[in-house]
Short mmCIF file of C-alpha atoms and ligand atoms in Angstrom, two decimals:
data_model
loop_
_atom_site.label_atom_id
_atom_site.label_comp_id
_atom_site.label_asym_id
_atom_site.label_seq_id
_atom_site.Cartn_x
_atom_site.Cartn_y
_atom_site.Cartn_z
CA UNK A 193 -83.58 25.74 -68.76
CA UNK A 194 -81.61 23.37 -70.49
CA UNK A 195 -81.41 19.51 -69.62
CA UNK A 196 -78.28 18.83 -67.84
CA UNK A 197 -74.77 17.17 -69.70
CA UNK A 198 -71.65 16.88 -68.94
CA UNK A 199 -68.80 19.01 -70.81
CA UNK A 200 -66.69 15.75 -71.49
CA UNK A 201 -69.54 13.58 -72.90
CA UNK A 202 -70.46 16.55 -75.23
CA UNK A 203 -66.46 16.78 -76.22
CA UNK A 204 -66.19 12.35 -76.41
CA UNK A 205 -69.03 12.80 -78.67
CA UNK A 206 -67.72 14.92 -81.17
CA UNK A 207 -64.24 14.01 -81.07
CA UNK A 208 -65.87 10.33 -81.82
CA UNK A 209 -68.10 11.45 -85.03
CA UNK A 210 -71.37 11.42 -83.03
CA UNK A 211 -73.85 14.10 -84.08
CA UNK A 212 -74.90 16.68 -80.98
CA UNK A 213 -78.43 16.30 -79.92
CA UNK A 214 -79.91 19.93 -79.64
CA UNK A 215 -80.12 19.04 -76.08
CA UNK A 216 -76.20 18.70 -76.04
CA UNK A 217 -75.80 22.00 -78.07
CA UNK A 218 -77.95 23.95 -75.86
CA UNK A 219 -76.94 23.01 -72.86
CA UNK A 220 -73.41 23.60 -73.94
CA UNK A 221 -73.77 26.99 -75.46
CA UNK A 222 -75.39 27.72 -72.33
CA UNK A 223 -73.53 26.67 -70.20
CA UNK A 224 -70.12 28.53 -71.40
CA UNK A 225 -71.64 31.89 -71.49
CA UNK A 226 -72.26 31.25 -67.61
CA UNK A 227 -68.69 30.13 -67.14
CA UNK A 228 -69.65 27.02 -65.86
CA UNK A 229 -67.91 25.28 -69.29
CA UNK A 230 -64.38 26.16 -69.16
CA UNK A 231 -62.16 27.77 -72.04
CA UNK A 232 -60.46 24.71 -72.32
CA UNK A 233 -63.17 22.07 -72.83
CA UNK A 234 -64.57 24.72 -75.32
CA UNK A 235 -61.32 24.90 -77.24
CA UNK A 236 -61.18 21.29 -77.22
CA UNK A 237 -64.86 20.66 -78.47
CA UNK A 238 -64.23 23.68 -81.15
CA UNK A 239 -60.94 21.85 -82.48
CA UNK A 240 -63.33 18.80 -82.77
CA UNK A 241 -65.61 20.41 -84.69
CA UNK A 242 -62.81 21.65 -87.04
CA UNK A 243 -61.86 18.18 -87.56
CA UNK A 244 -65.34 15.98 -87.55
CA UNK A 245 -67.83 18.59 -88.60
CA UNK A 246 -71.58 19.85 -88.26
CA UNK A 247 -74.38 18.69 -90.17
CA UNK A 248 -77.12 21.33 -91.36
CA UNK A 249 -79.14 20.07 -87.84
CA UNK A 250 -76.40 20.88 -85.71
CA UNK A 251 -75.60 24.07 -86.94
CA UNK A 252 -78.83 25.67 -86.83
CA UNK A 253 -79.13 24.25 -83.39
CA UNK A 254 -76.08 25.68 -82.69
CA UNK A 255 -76.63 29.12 -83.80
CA UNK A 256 -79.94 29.66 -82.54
CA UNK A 257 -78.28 28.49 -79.59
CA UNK A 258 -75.75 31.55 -79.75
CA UNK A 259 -78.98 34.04 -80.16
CA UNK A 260 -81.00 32.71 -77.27
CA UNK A 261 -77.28 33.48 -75.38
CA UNK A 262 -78.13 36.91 -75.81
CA UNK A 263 -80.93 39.53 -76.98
CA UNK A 264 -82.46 40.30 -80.52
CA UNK A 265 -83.08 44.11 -81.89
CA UNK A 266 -86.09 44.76 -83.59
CA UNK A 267 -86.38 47.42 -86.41
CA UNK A 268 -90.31 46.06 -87.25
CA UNK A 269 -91.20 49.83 -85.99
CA UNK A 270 -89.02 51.80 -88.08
CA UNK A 271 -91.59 53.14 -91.20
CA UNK A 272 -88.62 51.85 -94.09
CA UNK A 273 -87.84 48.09 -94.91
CA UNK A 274 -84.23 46.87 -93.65
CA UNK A 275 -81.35 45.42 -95.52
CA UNK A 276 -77.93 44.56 -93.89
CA UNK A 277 -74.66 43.60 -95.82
CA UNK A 278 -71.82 41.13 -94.40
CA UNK A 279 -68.17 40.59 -96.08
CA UNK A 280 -66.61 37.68 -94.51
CA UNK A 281 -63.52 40.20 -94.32
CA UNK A 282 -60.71 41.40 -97.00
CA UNK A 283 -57.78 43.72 -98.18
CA UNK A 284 -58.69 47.25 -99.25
CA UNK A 285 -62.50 46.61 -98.54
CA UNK A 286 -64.05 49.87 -97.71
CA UNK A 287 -67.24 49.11 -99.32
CA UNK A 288 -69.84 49.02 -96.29
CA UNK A 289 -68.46 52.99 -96.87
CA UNK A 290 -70.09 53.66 -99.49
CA UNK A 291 -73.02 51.03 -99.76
CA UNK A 292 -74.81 51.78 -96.60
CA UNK A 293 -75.31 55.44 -97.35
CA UNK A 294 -75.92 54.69 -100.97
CA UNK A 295 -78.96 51.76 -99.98
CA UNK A 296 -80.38 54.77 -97.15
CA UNK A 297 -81.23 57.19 -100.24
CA UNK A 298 -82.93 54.85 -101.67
CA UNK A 299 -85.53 54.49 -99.00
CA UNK A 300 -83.85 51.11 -97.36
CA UNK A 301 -82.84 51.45 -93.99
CA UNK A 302 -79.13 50.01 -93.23
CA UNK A 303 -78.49 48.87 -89.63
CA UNK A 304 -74.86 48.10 -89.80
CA UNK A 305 -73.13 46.40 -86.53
CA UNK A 306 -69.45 46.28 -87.49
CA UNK A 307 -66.53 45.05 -85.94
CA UNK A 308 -62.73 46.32 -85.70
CA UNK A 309 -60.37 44.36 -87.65
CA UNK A 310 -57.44 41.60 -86.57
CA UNK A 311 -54.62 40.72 -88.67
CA UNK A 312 -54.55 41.57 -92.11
CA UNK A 313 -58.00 42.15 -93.08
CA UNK A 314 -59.38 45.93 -91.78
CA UNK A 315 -62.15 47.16 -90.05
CA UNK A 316 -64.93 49.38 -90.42
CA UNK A 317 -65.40 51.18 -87.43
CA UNK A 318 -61.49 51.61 -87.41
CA UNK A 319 -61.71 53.52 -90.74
CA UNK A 320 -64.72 55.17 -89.79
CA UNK A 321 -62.50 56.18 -86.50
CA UNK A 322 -60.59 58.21 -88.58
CA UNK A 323 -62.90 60.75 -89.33
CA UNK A 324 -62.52 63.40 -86.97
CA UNK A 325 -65.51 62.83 -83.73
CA UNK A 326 -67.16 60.18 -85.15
CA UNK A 327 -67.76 57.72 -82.68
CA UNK A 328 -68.44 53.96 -83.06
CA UNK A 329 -70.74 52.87 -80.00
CA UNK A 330 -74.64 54.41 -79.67
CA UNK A 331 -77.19 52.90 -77.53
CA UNK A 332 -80.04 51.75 -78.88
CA UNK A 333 -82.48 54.64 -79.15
CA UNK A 334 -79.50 56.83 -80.98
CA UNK A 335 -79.95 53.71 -83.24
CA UNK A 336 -83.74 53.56 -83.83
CA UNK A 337 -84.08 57.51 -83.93
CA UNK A 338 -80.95 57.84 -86.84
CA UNK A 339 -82.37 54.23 -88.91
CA UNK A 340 -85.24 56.63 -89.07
CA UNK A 341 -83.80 60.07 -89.75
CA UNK A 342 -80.99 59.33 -92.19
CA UNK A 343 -81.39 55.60 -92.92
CA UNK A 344 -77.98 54.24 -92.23
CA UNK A 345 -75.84 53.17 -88.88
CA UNK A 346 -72.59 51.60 -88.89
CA UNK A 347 -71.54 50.89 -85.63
CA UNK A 348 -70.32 48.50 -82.72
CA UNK A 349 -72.86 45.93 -82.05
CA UNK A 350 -72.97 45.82 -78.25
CA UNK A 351 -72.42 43.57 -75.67
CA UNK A 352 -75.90 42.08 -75.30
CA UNK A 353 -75.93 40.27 -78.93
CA UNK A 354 -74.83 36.95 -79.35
CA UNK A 355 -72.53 36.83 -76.03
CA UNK A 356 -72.00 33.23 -76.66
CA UNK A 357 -70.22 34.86 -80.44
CA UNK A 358 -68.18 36.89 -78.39
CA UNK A 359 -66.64 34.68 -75.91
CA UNK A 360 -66.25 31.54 -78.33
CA UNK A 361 -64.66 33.91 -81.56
CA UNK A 362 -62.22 35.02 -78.63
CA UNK A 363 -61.44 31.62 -77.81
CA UNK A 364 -61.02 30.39 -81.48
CA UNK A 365 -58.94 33.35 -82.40
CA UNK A 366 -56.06 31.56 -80.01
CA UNK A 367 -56.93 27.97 -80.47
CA UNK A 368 -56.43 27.77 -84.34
CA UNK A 369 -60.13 27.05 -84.36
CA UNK A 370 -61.43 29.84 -86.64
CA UNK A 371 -61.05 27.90 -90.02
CA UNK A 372 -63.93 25.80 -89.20
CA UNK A 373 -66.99 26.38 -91.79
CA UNK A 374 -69.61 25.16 -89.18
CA UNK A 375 -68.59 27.93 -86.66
CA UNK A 376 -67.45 30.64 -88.73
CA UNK A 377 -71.41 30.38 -90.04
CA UNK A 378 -72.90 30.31 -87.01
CA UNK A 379 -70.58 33.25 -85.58
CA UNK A 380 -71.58 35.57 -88.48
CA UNK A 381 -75.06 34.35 -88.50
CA UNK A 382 -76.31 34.30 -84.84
CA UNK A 383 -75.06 38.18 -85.09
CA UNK A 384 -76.83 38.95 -88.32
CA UNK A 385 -79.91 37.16 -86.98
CA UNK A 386 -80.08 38.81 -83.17
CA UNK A 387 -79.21 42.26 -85.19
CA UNK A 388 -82.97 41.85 -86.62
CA UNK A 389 -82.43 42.83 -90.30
CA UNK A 390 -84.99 41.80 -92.68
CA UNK A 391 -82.54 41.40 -95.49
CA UNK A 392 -79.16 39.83 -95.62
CA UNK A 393 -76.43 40.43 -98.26
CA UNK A 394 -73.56 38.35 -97.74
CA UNK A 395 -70.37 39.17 -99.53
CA UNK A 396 -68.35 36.09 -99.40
CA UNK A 397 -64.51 36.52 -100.50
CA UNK A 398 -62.81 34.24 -102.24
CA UNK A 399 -58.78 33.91 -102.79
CA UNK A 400 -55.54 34.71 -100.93
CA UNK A 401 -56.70 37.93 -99.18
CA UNK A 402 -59.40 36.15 -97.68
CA UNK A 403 -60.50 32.99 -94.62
CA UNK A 404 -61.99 31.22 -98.03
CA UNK A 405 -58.71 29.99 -100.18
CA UNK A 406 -60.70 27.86 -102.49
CA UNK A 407 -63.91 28.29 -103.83
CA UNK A 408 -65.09 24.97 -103.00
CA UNK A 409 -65.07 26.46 -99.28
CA UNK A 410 -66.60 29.88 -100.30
CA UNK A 411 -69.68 28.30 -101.94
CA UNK A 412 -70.20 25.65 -99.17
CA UNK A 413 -69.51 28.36 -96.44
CA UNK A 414 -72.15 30.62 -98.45
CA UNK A 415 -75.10 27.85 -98.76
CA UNK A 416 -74.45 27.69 -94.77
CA UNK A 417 -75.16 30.70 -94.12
CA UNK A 418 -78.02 31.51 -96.67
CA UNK A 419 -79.68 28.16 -95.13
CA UNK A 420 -79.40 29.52 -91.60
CA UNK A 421 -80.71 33.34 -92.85
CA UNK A 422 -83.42 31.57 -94.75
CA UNK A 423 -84.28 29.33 -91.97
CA UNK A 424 -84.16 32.35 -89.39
CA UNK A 425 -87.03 34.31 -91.97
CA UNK A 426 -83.99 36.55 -93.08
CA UNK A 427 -84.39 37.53 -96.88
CA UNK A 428 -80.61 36.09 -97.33
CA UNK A 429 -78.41 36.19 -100.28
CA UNK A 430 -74.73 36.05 -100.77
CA UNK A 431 -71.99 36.92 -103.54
CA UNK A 432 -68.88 35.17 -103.85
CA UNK A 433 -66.29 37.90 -105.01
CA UNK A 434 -62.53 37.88 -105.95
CA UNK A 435 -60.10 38.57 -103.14
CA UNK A 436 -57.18 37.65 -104.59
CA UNK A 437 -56.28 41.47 -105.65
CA UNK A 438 -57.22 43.52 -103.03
CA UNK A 439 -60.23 45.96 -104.02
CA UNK A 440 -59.72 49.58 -105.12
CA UNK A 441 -56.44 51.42 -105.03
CA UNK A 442 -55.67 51.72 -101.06
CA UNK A 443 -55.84 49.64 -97.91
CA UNK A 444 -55.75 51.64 -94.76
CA UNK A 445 -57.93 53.64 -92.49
CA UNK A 446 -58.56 57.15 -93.46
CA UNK A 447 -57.47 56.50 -97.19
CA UNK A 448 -60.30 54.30 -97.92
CA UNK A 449 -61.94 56.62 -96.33
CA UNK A 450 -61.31 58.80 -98.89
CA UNK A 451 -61.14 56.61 -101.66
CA UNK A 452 -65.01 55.70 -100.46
CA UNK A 453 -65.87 59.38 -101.01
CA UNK A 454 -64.94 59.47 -104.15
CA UNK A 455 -67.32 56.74 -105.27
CA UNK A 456 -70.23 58.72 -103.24
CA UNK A 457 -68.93 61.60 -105.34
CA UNK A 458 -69.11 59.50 -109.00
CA UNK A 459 -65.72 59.08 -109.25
CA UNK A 460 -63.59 56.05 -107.31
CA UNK A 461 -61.74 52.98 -108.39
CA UNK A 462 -64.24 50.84 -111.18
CA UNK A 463 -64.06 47.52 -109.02
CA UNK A 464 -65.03 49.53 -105.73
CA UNK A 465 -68.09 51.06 -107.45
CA UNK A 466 -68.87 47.67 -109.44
CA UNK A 467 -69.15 45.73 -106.21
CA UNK A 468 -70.73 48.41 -104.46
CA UNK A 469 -73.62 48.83 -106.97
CA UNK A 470 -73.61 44.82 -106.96
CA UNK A 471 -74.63 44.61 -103.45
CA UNK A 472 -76.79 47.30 -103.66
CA UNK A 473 -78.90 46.07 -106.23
CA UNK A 474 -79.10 42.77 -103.57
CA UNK A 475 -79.94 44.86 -100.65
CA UNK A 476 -82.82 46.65 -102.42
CA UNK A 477 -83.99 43.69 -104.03
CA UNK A 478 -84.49 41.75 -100.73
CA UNK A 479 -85.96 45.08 -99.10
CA UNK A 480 -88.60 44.66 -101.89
CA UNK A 481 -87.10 47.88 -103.70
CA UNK A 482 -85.61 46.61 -106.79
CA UNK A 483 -87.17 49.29 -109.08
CA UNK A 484 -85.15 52.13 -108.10
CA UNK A 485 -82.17 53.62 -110.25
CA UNK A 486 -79.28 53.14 -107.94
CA UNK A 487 -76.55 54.87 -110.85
CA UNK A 488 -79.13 58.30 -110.46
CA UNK A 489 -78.73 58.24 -106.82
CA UNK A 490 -75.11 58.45 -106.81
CA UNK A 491 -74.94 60.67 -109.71
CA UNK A 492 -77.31 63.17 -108.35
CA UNK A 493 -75.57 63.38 -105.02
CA UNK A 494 -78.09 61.82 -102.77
CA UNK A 495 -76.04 58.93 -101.47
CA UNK A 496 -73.03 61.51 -100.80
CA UNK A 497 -75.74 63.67 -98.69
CA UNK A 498 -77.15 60.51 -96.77
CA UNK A 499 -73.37 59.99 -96.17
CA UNK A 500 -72.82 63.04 -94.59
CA UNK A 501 -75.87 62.88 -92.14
CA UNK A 502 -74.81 59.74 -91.44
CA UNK A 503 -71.15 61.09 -90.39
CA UNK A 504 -72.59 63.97 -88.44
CA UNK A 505 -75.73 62.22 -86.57
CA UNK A 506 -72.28 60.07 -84.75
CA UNK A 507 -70.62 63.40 -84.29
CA UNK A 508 -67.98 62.97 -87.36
CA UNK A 509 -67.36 66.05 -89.14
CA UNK A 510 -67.71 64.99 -93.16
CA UNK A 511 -65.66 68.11 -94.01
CA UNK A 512 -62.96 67.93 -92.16
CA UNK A 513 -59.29 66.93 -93.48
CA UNK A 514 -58.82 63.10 -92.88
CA UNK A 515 -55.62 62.69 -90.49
CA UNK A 516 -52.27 61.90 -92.73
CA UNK A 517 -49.31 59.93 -92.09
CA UNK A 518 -46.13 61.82 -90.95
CA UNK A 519 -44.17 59.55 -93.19
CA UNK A 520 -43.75 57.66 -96.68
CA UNK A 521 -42.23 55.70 -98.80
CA UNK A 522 -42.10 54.69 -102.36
CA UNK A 523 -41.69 51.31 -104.11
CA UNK A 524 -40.63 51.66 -108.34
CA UNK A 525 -41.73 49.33 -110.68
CA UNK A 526 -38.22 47.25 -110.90
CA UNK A 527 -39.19 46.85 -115.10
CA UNK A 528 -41.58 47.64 -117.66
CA UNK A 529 -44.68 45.68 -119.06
CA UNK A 530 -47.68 44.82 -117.49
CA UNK A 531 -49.04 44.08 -113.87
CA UNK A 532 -50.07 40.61 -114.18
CA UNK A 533 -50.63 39.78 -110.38
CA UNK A 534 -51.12 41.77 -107.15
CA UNK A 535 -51.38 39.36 -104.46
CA UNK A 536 -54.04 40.77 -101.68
CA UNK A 537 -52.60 38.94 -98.30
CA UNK A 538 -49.03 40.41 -99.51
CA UNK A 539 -50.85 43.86 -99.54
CA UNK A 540 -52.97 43.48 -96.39
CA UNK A 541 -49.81 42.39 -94.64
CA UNK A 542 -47.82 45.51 -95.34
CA UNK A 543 -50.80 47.76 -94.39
CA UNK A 544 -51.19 45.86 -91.27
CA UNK A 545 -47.62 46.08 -90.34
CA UNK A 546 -47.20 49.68 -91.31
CA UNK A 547 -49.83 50.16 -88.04
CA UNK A 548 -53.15 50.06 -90.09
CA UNK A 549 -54.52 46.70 -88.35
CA UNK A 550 -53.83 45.29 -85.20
CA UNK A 551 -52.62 42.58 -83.99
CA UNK A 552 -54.31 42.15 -80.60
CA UNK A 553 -57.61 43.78 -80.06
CA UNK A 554 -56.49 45.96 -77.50
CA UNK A 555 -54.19 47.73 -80.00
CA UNK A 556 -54.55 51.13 -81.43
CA UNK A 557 -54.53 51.36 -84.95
CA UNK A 558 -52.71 54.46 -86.85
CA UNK A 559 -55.26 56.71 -89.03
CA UNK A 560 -53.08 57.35 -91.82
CA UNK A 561 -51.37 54.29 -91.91
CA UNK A 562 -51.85 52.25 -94.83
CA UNK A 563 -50.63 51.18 -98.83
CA UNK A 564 -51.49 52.78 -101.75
CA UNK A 565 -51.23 50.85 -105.37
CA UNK A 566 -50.68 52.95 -108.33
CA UNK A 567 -51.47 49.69 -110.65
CA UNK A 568 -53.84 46.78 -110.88
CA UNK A 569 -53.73 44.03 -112.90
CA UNK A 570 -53.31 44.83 -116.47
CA UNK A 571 -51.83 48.11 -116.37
CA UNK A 572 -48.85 48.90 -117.89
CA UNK A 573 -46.31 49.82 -115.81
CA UNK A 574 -42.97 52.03 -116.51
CA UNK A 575 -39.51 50.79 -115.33
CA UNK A 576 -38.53 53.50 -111.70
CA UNK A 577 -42.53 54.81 -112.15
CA UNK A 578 -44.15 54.56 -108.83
CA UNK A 579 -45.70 51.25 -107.62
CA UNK A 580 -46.57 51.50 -104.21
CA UNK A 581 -47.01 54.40 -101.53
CA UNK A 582 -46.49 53.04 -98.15
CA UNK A 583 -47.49 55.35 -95.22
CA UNK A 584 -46.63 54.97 -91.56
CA UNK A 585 -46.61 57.31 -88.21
CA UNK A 586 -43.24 54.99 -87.54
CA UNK A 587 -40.73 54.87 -90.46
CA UNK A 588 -39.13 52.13 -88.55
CA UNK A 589 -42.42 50.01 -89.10
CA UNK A 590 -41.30 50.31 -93.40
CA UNK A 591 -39.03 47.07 -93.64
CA UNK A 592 -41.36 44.80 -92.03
CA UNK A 593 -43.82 46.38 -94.95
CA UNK A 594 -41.30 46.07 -97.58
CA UNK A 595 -40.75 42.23 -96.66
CA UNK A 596 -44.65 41.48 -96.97
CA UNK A 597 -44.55 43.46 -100.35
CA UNK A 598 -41.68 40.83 -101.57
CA UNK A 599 -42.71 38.73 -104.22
CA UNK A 600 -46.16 40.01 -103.76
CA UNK A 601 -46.90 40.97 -107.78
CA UNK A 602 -45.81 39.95 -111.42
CA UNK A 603 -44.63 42.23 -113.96
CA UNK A 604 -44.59 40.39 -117.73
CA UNK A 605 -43.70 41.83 -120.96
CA UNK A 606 -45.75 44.32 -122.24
CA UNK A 607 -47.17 42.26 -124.74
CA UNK A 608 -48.26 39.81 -122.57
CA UNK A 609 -52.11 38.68 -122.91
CA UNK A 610 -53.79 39.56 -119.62
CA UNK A 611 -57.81 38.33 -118.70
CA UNK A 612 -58.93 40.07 -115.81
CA UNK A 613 -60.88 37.83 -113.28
CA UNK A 614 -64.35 38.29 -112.75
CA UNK A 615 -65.10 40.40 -109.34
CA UNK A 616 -68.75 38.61 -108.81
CA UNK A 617 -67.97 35.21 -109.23
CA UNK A 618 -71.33 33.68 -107.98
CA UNK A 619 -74.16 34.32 -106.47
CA UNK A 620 -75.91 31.84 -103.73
CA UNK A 621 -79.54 31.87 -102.70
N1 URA B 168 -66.26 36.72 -88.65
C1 URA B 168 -67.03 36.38 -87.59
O1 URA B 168 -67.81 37.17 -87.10
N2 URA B 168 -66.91 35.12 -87.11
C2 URA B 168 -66.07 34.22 -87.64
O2 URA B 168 -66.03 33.11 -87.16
C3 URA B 168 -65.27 34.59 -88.73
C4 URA B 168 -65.40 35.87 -89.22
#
């Protein structure tokens, strides 16, 4: 049992610079799950954290604080090693899609909890939703028995991990509070950590599209997290990757879908597959299975078949046709030359307004919803060719699209000398 505090000392403290003792932190963590901290003292303490800060101390306190709030899975059963991946959240990033399936035929076993997304940036399980049946929650035997027959789960970590997580990310979601490095680490991590993988690839996004504008806050937010994986006897790793252009061709729900089959089946945009075998290699090199061929798995269909057990043990049906919007619309290139810029936020914002995200987490999301980009930087592009696909169940929903799209890319003169940025800008750990 915790020692006793008060909820306005703890708040004085850190509103005055103080450092929490881990009595402090526990009791406080504590203390809110119960309800006996109210919203608005946590708000307050989380807003003085955004401003003052958390040591390294007060971090780990803090998150181990979040996993004692709640209970911890154990895969130290299952007969394969296990290796988890986490993106801190972009535009067009379907690549859990294809990784998880593609890391399972190699021998690794994947247990994916995933969330829906907010805003702009998407969510796995909401893609996933779009495959006809599938469903998102399983207990925690349909878990265990499917890590062991196919290899890979993705699916909605339930209510018993990291409670704390839960009622706090709620809480900063409305408070302007999520922007603080301290607590977005120890949200991601106490989760990661209770979830009980022995490996930990963290894809850390970088750029306009993502929480991380700069990547002096990418790299610190990174060597937080790898600290508190490390510390926690997680195997942990992370990438810092580009999300200034959003990844692959389409952002949306059932056409990343789609677009993620495609790399299963060899083909797929080159960025989607680069990151995806880029993470692999991560996974299966903390699982201790770094001497496998990851480029003969995909190409002799094993990662597609793992794929499609994995769709079919959650009752999805693989072969079905994905669902389709009832409407479009398409945006011409207003001149020739080259693509120079496609800005990912302006992207994620019209997918999210044509009904692909929502923007309370009650909302339904729309299947076929979405944008599709017929260029990425440095392509040519042809004066009236197409630019953009935008799909929607509502065609009123188009302006509000069209408006996010505004200003959203650069066309220069053909002969215009264009360096693509590097996808895998770092690596941490
Ligand atoms: N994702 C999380 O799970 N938590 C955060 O705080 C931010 C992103």
């Amino acid at each position: 049992m915790p020692m006793q505090h008060d909820a306005v000392e703890v708040i004085s403290a850190k509103r005055d610079q103080h450092e929490l003792s881990d009595s402090q932190i526990d009791w406080v963590i504590d203390a809110y799950t119960r309800g006996a901290v109210a919203d608005e003292q946590m708000s307050a303490l989380a807003m003085a954290i955004l401003l003052n800060g958390m040591n390294r101390r007060e971090i780990s306190r803090w998150t181990n604080a979040m996993i004692a709030s709640g209970v911890r899975m154990d895969f130290s059963t299952l007969s394969r090693p296990t290796a988890d991946k986490h993106s801190t959240g972009g535009v067009g990033d379907k690549i859990t899609l294809p990784l998880a399936p593609l890391v399972a035929a190699c021998g690794v076993a994947v247990p994916q909890l995933s969330g829906r997304g907010l805003g702009h940036t998407g969510g796995t399980l909401d893609k996933l939703e779009s495959i006809p049946g599938w469903r998102a929650l399983l207990s925690n035997e349909e878990m265990m028995a499917q890590l062991e027959s196919v290899g890979a789960v993705v699916c909605a970590a339930g209510d018993g991990l990291a409670p704390a997580d839960k009622k706090l990310y709620a809480l900063r979601d409305v408070t302007g509070t999520v922007e603080a490095i301290p607590l977005i680490a120890s949200s991601i991590m106490s989760k990661k950590i209770a979830e009980g993988t022995g490996a930990l690839v963290l894809d850390v996004k970088v750029g306009t599209g993502a929480f991380m504008k700069s990547i002096d806050a990418a790299r610190e937010l990174a060597e937080t997290m790898v600290a508190l994986g490390q510390d926690a006897g997680v195997r942990t790793v992370a990438l810092l990757t580009d999300m200034s252009t959003p990844l692959g061709r389409t952002a949306g729900n059932a056409i990343e879908v789609q677009e993620s089959v495609d790399v299963l089946a060899g083909g797929g945009p080159a960025d989607v597959v680069e990151l995806t075998l880029a993470l692999a290699r991560e996974m299966l090199a903390g699982a201790g299975r770094s001497d496998v061929d990851l480029a003969d798995v995909l190409a002799s269909g094993r990662a597609m078949d793992a794929w499609k057990a994995m769709i079919r043990a959650q009752d999805g049906d693989p072969d079905a046709p994905l669902p389709q919007a009832r409407e479009s619309h398409v945006v011409t290139a207003p001149s020739a030359g080259v693509l120079t810029r496609l800005d990912a936020m302006a992207v994620g914002m019209a997918a999210w307004r044509l009904g692909a995200g929502r923007a309370r987490k009650e909302d339904p999301v729309q299947a076929g919803a979405g944008v599709v980009w017929h260029a990425r930087p440095g392509d040519a592009v042809t004066e009236g060719a197409p630019l953009f696909t935008l799909l929607t169940d509502e065609p009123a929903r188009f302006d509000r699209a069209l408006e996010s799209l505004e200003g959203g890319y650069d066309i220069a003169p053909a002969d215009t000398p264009f360096t693509p940025a590097p996808l895998v800008i770092d690596r941490v750990g």
